[in-house]
CSV table of C-alpha atoms in Angstrom, one decimal:
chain,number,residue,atom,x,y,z
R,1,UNK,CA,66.8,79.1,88.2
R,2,UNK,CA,69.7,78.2,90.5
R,3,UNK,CA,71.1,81.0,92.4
R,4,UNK,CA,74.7,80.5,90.1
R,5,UNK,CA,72.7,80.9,86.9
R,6,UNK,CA,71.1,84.3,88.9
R,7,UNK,CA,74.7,85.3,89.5
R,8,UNK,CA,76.0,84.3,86.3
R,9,UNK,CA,73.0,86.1,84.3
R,10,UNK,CA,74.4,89.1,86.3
R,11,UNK,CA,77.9,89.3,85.5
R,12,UNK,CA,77.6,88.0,81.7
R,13,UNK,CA,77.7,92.1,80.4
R,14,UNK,CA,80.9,92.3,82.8
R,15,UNK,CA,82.5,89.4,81.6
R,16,UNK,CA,85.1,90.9,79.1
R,17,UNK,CA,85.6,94.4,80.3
R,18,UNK,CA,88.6,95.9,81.1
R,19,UNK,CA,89.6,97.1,84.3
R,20,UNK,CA,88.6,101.5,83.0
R,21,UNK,CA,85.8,100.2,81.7
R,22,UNK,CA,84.4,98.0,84.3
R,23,UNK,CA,85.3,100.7,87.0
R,24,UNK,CA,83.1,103.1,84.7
R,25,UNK,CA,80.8,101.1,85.2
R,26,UNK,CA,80.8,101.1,89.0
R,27,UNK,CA,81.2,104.3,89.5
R,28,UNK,CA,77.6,105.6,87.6
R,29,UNK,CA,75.8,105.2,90.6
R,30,UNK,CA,79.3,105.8,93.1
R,31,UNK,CA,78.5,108.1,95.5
R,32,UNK,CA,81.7,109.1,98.1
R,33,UNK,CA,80.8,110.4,101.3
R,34,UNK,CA,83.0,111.7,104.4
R,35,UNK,CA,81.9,111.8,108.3
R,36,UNK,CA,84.1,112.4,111.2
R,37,UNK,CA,83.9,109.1,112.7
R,38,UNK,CA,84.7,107.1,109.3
R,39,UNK,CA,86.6,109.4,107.3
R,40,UNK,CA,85.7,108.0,104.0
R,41,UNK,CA,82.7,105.5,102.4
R,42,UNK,CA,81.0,104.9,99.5
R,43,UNK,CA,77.6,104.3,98.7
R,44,UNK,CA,75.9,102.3,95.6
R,45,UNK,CA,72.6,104.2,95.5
R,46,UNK,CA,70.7,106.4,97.0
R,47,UNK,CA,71.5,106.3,101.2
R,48,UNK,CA,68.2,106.0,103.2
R,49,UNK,CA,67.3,104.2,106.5
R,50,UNK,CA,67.6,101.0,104.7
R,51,UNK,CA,71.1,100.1,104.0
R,52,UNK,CA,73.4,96.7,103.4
R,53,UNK,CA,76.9,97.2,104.7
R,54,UNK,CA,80.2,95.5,103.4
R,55,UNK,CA,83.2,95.4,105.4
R,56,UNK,CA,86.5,93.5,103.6
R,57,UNK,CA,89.5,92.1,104.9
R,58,UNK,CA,92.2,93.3,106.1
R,59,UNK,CA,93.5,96.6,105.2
R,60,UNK,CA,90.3,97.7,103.3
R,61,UNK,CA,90.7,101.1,102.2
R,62,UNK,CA,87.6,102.1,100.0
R,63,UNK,CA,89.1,104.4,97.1
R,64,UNK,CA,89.3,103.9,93.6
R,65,UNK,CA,92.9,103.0,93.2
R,66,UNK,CA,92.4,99.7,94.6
R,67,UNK,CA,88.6,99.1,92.3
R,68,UNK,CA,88.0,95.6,94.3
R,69,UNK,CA,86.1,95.9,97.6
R,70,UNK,CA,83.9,98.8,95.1
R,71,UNK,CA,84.0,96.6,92.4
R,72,UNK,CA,81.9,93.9,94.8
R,73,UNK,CA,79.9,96.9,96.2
R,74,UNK,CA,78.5,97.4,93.3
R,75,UNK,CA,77.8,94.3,91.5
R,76,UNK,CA,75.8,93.4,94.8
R,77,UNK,CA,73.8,95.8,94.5
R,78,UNK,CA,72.8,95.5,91.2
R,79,UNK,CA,72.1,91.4,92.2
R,80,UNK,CA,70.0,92.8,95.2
R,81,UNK,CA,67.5,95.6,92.5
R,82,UNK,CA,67.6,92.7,90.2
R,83,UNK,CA,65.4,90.1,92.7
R,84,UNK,CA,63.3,92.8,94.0
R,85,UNK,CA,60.5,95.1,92.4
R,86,UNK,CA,60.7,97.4,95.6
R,87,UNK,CA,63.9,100.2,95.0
R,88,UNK,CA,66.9,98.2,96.4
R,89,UNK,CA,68.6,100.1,99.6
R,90,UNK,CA,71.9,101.4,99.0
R,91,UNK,CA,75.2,99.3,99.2
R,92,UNK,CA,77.8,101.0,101.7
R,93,UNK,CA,81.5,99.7,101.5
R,94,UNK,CA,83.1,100.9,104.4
R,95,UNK,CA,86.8,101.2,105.0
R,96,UNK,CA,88.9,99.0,107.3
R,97,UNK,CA,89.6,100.0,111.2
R,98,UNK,CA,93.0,101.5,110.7
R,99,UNK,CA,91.6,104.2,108.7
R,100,UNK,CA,89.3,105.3,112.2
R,101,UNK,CA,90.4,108.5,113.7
R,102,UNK,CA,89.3,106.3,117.0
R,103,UNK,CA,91.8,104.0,116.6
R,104,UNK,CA,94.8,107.0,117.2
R,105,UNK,CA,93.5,106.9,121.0
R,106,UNK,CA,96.0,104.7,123.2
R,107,UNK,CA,93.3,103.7,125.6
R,108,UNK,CA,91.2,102.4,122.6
R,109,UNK,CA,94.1,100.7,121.3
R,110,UNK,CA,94.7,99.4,124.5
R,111,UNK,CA,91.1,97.9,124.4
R,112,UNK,CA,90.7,96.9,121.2
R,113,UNK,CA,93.8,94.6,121.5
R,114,UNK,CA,92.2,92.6,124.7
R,115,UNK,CA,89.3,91.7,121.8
R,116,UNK,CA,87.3,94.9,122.9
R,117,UNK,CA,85.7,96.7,119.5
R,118,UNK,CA,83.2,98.5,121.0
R,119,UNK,CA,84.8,101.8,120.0
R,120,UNK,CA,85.5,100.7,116.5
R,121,UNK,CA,81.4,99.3,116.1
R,122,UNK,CA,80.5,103.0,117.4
R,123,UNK,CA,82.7,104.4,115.2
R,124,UNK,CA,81.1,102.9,112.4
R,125,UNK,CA,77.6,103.3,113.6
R,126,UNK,CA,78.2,106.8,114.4
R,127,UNK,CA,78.8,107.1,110.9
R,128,UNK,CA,75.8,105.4,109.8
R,129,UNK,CA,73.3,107.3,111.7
R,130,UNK,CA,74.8,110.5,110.4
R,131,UNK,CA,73.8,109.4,107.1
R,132,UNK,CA,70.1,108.7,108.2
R,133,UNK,CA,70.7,104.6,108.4
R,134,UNK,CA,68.1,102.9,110.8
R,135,UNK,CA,68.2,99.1,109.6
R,136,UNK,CA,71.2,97.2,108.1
R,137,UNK,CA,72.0,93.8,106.4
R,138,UNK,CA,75.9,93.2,107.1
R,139,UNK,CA,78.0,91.5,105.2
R,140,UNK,CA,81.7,90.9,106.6
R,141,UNK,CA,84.7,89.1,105.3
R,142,UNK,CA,87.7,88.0,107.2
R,143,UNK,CA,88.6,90.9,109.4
R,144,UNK,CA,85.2,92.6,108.6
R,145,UNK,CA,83.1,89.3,109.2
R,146,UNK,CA,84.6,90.1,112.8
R,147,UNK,CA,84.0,93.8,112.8
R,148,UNK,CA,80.4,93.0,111.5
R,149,UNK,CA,79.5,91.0,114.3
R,150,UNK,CA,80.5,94.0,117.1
R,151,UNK,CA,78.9,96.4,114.9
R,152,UNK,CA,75.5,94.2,115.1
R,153,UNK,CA,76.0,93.4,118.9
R,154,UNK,CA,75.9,97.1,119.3
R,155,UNK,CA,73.8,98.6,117.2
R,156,UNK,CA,70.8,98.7,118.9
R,157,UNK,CA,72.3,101.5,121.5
R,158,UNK,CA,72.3,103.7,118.1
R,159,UNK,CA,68.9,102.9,117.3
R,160,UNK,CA,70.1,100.7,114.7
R,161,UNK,CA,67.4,97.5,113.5
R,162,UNK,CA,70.2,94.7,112.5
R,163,UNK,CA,67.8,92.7,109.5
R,164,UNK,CA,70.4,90.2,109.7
R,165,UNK,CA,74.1,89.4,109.8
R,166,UNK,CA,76.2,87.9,107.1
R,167,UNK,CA,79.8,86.4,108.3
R,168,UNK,CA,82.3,85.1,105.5
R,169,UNK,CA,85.7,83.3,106.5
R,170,UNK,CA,85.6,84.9,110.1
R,171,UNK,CA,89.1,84.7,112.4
R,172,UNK,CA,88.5,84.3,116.2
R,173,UNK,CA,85.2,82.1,116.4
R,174,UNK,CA,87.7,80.5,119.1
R,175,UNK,CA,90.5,81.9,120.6
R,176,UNK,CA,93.9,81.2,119.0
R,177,UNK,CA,97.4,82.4,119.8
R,178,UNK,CA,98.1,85.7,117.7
R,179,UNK,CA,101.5,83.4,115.7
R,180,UNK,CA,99.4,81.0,115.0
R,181,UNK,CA,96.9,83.3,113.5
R,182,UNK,CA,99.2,85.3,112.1
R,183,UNK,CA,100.6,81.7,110.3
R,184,UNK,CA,97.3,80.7,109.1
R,185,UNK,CA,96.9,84.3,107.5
R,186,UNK,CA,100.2,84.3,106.0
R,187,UNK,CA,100.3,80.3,104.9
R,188,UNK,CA,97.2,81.4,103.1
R,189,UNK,CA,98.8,84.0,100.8
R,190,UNK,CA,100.3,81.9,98.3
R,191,UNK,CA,96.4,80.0,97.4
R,192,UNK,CA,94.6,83.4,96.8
R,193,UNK,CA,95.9,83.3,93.4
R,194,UNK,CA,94.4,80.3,92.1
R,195,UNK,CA,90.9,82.1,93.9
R,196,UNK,CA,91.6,85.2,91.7
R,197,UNK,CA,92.5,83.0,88.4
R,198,UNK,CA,88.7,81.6,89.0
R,199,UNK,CA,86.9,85.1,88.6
R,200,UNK,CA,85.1,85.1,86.0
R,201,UNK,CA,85.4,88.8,85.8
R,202,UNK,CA,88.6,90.2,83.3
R,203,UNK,CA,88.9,93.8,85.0
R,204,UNK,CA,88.3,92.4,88.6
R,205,UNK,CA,91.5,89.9,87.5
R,206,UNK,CA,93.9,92.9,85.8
R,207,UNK,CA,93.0,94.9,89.1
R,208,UNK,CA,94.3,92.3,91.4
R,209,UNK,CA,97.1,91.3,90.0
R,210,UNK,CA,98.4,95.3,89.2
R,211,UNK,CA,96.8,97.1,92.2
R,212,UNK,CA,95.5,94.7,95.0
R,213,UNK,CA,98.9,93.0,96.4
R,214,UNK,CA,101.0,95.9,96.8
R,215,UNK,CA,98.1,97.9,98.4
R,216,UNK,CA,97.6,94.6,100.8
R,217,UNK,CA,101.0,94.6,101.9
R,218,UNK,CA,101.2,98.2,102.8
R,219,UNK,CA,97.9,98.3,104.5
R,220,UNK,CA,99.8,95.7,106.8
R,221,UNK,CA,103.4,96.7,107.0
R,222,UNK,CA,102.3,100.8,106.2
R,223,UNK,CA,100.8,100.6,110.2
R,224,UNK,CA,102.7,97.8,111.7
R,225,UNK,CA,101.8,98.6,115.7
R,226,UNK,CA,98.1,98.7,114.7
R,227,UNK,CA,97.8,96.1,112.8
R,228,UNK,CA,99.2,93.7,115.4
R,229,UNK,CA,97.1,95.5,117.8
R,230,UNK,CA,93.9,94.2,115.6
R,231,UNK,CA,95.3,90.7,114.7
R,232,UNK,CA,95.8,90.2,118.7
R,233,UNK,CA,91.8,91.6,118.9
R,234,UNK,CA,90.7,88.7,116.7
R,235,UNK,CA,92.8,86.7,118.8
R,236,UNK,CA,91.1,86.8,121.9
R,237,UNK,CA,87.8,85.1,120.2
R,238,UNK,CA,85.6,88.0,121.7
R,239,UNK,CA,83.8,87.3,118.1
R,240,UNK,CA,82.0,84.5,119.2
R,241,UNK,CA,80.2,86.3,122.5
R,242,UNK,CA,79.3,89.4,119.8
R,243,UNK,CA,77.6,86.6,117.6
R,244,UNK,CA,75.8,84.9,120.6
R,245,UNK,CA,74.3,88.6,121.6
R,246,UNK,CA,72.8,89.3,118.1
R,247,UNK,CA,71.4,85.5,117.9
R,248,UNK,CA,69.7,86.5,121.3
R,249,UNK,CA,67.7,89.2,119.7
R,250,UNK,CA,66.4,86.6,117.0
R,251,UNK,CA,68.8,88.1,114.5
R,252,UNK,CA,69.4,85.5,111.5
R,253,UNK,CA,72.7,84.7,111.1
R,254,UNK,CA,75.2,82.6,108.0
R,255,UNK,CA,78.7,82.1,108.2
R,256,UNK,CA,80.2,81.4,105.0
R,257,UNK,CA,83.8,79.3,105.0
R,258,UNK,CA,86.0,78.4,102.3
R,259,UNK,CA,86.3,74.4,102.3
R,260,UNK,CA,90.1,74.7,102.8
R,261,UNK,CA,90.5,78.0,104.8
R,262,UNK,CA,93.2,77.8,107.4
R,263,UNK,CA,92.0,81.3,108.9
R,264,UNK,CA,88.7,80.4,109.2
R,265,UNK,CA,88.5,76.6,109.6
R,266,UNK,CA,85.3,75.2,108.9
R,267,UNK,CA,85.7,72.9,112.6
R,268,UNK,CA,85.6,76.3,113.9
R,269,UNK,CA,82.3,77.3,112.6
R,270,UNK,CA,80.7,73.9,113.3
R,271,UNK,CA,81.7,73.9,117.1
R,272,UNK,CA,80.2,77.2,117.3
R,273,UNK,CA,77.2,76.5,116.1
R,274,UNK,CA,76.6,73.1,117.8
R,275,UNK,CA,77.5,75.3,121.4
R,276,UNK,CA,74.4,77.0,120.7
R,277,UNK,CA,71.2,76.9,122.2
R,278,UNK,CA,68.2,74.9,120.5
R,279,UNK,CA,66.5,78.0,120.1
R,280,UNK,CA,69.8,80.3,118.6
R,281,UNK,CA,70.6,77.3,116.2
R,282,UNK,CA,68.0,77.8,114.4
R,283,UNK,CA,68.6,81.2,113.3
R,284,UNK,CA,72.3,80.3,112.4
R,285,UNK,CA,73.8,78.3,109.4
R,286,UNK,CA,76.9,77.2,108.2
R,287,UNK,CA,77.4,77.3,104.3
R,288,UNK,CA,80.8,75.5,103.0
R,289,UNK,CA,82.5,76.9,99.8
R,290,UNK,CA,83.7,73.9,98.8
R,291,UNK,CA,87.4,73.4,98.0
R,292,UNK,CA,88.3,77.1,98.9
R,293,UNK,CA,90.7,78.6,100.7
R,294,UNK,CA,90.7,82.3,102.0
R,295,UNK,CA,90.9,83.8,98.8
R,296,UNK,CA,87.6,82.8,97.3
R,297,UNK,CA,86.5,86.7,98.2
R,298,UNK,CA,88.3,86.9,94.6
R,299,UNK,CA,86.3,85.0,92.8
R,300,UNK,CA,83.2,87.4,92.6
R,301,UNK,CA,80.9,84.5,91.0
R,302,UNK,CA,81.2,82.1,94.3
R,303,UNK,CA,81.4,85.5,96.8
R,304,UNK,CA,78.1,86.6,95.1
R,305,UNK,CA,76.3,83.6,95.2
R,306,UNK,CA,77.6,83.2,98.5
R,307,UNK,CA,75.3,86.7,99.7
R,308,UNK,CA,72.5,85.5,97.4
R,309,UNK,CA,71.7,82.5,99.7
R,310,UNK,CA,72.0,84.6,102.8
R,311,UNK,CA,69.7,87.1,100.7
R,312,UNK,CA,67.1,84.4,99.8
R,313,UNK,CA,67.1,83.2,102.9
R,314,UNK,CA,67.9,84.9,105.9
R,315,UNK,CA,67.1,89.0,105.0
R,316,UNK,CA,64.1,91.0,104.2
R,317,UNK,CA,65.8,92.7,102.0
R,318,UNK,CA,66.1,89.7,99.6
R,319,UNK,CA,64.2,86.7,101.2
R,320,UNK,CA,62.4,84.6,98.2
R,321,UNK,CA,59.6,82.6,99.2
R,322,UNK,CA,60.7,79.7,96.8
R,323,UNK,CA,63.8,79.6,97.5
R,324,UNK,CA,65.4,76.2,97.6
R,325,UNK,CA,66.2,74.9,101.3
R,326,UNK,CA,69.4,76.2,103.2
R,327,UNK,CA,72.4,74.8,101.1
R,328,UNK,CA,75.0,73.0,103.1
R,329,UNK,CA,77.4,73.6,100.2
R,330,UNK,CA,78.3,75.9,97.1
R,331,UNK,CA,80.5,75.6,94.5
């Protein structure tokens, strides 16, 4: 069985339910949970020291008037119990930066816009340990693949075990001017519709189109200031150094790019890769989704299979002995 008949099998009871009853559906094994560093997560299962950690794109607030980033949450963790017999770990989807209480500090705003997270990834892990979390899978798109790899770099200073590191469609593997990144992110708003008409999903498709573009906007323009302040972070390419530390530590590593992604450009990924040593090279791969542009996080067959081949073959929490070799390409 190919990992998009795995996926597929998965989603099939999903397929036609509305938006209600597909968010009924997420929420049975919901659980909400508040700390002082991250002010507001939510966990699919039970939390214990095992956990796999989503962070979205930008904006990212975690609530149930915008289902989406929960709607993933939980259908990836209901793909993870479904290829182990061991209890799966939770699934935490965590919010985006600009919803840190850390981030109203000048000086940490200062920092974080010279490509410094290091008080955004101890925010986070703060928030982690508080909950009892000792190892972690993470799983980052766009802004969060960024955020993911500062969290990993730094998670051993909060006792943290990093099983591995999954990177989708990350900004900043090289350093770019903040217009010009600011013009790929932009230029790539008018294909994520076509991503979202792929979905297989009906709910996950009402829920976009009605909830997910207004909320995007104002996660953007809502907090102006700070959300230049990030975009020139990602700018600085600081990303690549964070990846380079965890790869150090033997850490495996993917980083998934849409075939046509202007943010993430798939050049970007291979000249990182080919800069590493012999020895890190081996522990990182590049998987293509063919033909897609930044939006392909909507279509939640490709964006699941997508952390089914990092599962089978980069984490413990997942790995499957007969898995097929490393796939250049999906979709």
């Amino acid at each position: 069985m190919t990992d998009s008949d795995i996926v597929a099998g998965l989603l099939r009871p999903y397929l036609d339910l509305s938006l209600p009853s597909l968010v009924t559906e997420m929420r049975a094994d919901a659980v909400e949970i508040t700390t002082a560093s991250v002010p507001h997560l939510v966990s699919f299962g039970e939390v214990g020291a095992d956990a796999v950690v989503c962070l979205g794109p930008f904006g990212g607030d975690v609530r149930w008037r915008n289902p989406l980033p929960l709607i993933r949450a939980g259908l990836l963790r209901r793909l993870i119990a479904g290829q182990r017999e061991a209890p799966a770990p939770a699934v935490l989807a965590l919010p985006g930066p600009s919803l840190l209480p850390v981030l109203e500090q000048p000086q940490v705003r200062r920092a974080t816009a010279r490509g410094d997270f290091s008080a955004v990834a101890e925010a986070y892990l703060t928030g982690l340990t508080d909950q009892g979390v000792r190892r972690i899978l993470i799983f980052g798109f766009s802004q969060g693949a960024s955020l993911a790899a500062h969290i990993a770099a730094r998670a051993p200073r909060h006792g943290v075990q990093v099983d591995s590191l999954a990177l989708a469609d990350p900004p900043g593997l090289r350093q770019v001017a903040l217009p010009a990144l600011v013009g790929r992110y932009v230029g790539e708003g008018p294909k994520l519709s076509q991503d979202v008409g792929r979905n297989p999903l009906l709910g996950y498709r009402d829920a976009y189109h009605s909830l997910a573009g207004g909320d995007r906007v104002h996660a953007v323009l809502g907090r102006l200031s700070l959300s230049i302040t990030l975009g020139r972070g990602h700018s600085r390419g600081t990303l690549s150094a964070a990846v380079q530390t965890v790869l150090a530590r033997g850490v495996p590593v993917s980083i998934a790019v849409g075939g046509a992604s202007r943010l993430s450009p798939i050049a970007d990924a291979l000249a990182f890769t080919q800069s590493l040593p012999a020895e890190d090279r081996r522990l990182c791969d590049v998987l293509v989704v063919t033909g897609r542009h930044h939006g392909w996080l909507h279509d939640t067959a490709m964006y699941l299979e997508s952390q089914l081949v990092h599962l089978s073959h980069k984490s413990a929490f997942g790995r499957r002995e007969d898995a097929a070799p490393w796939p250049a390409r999906i979709g």
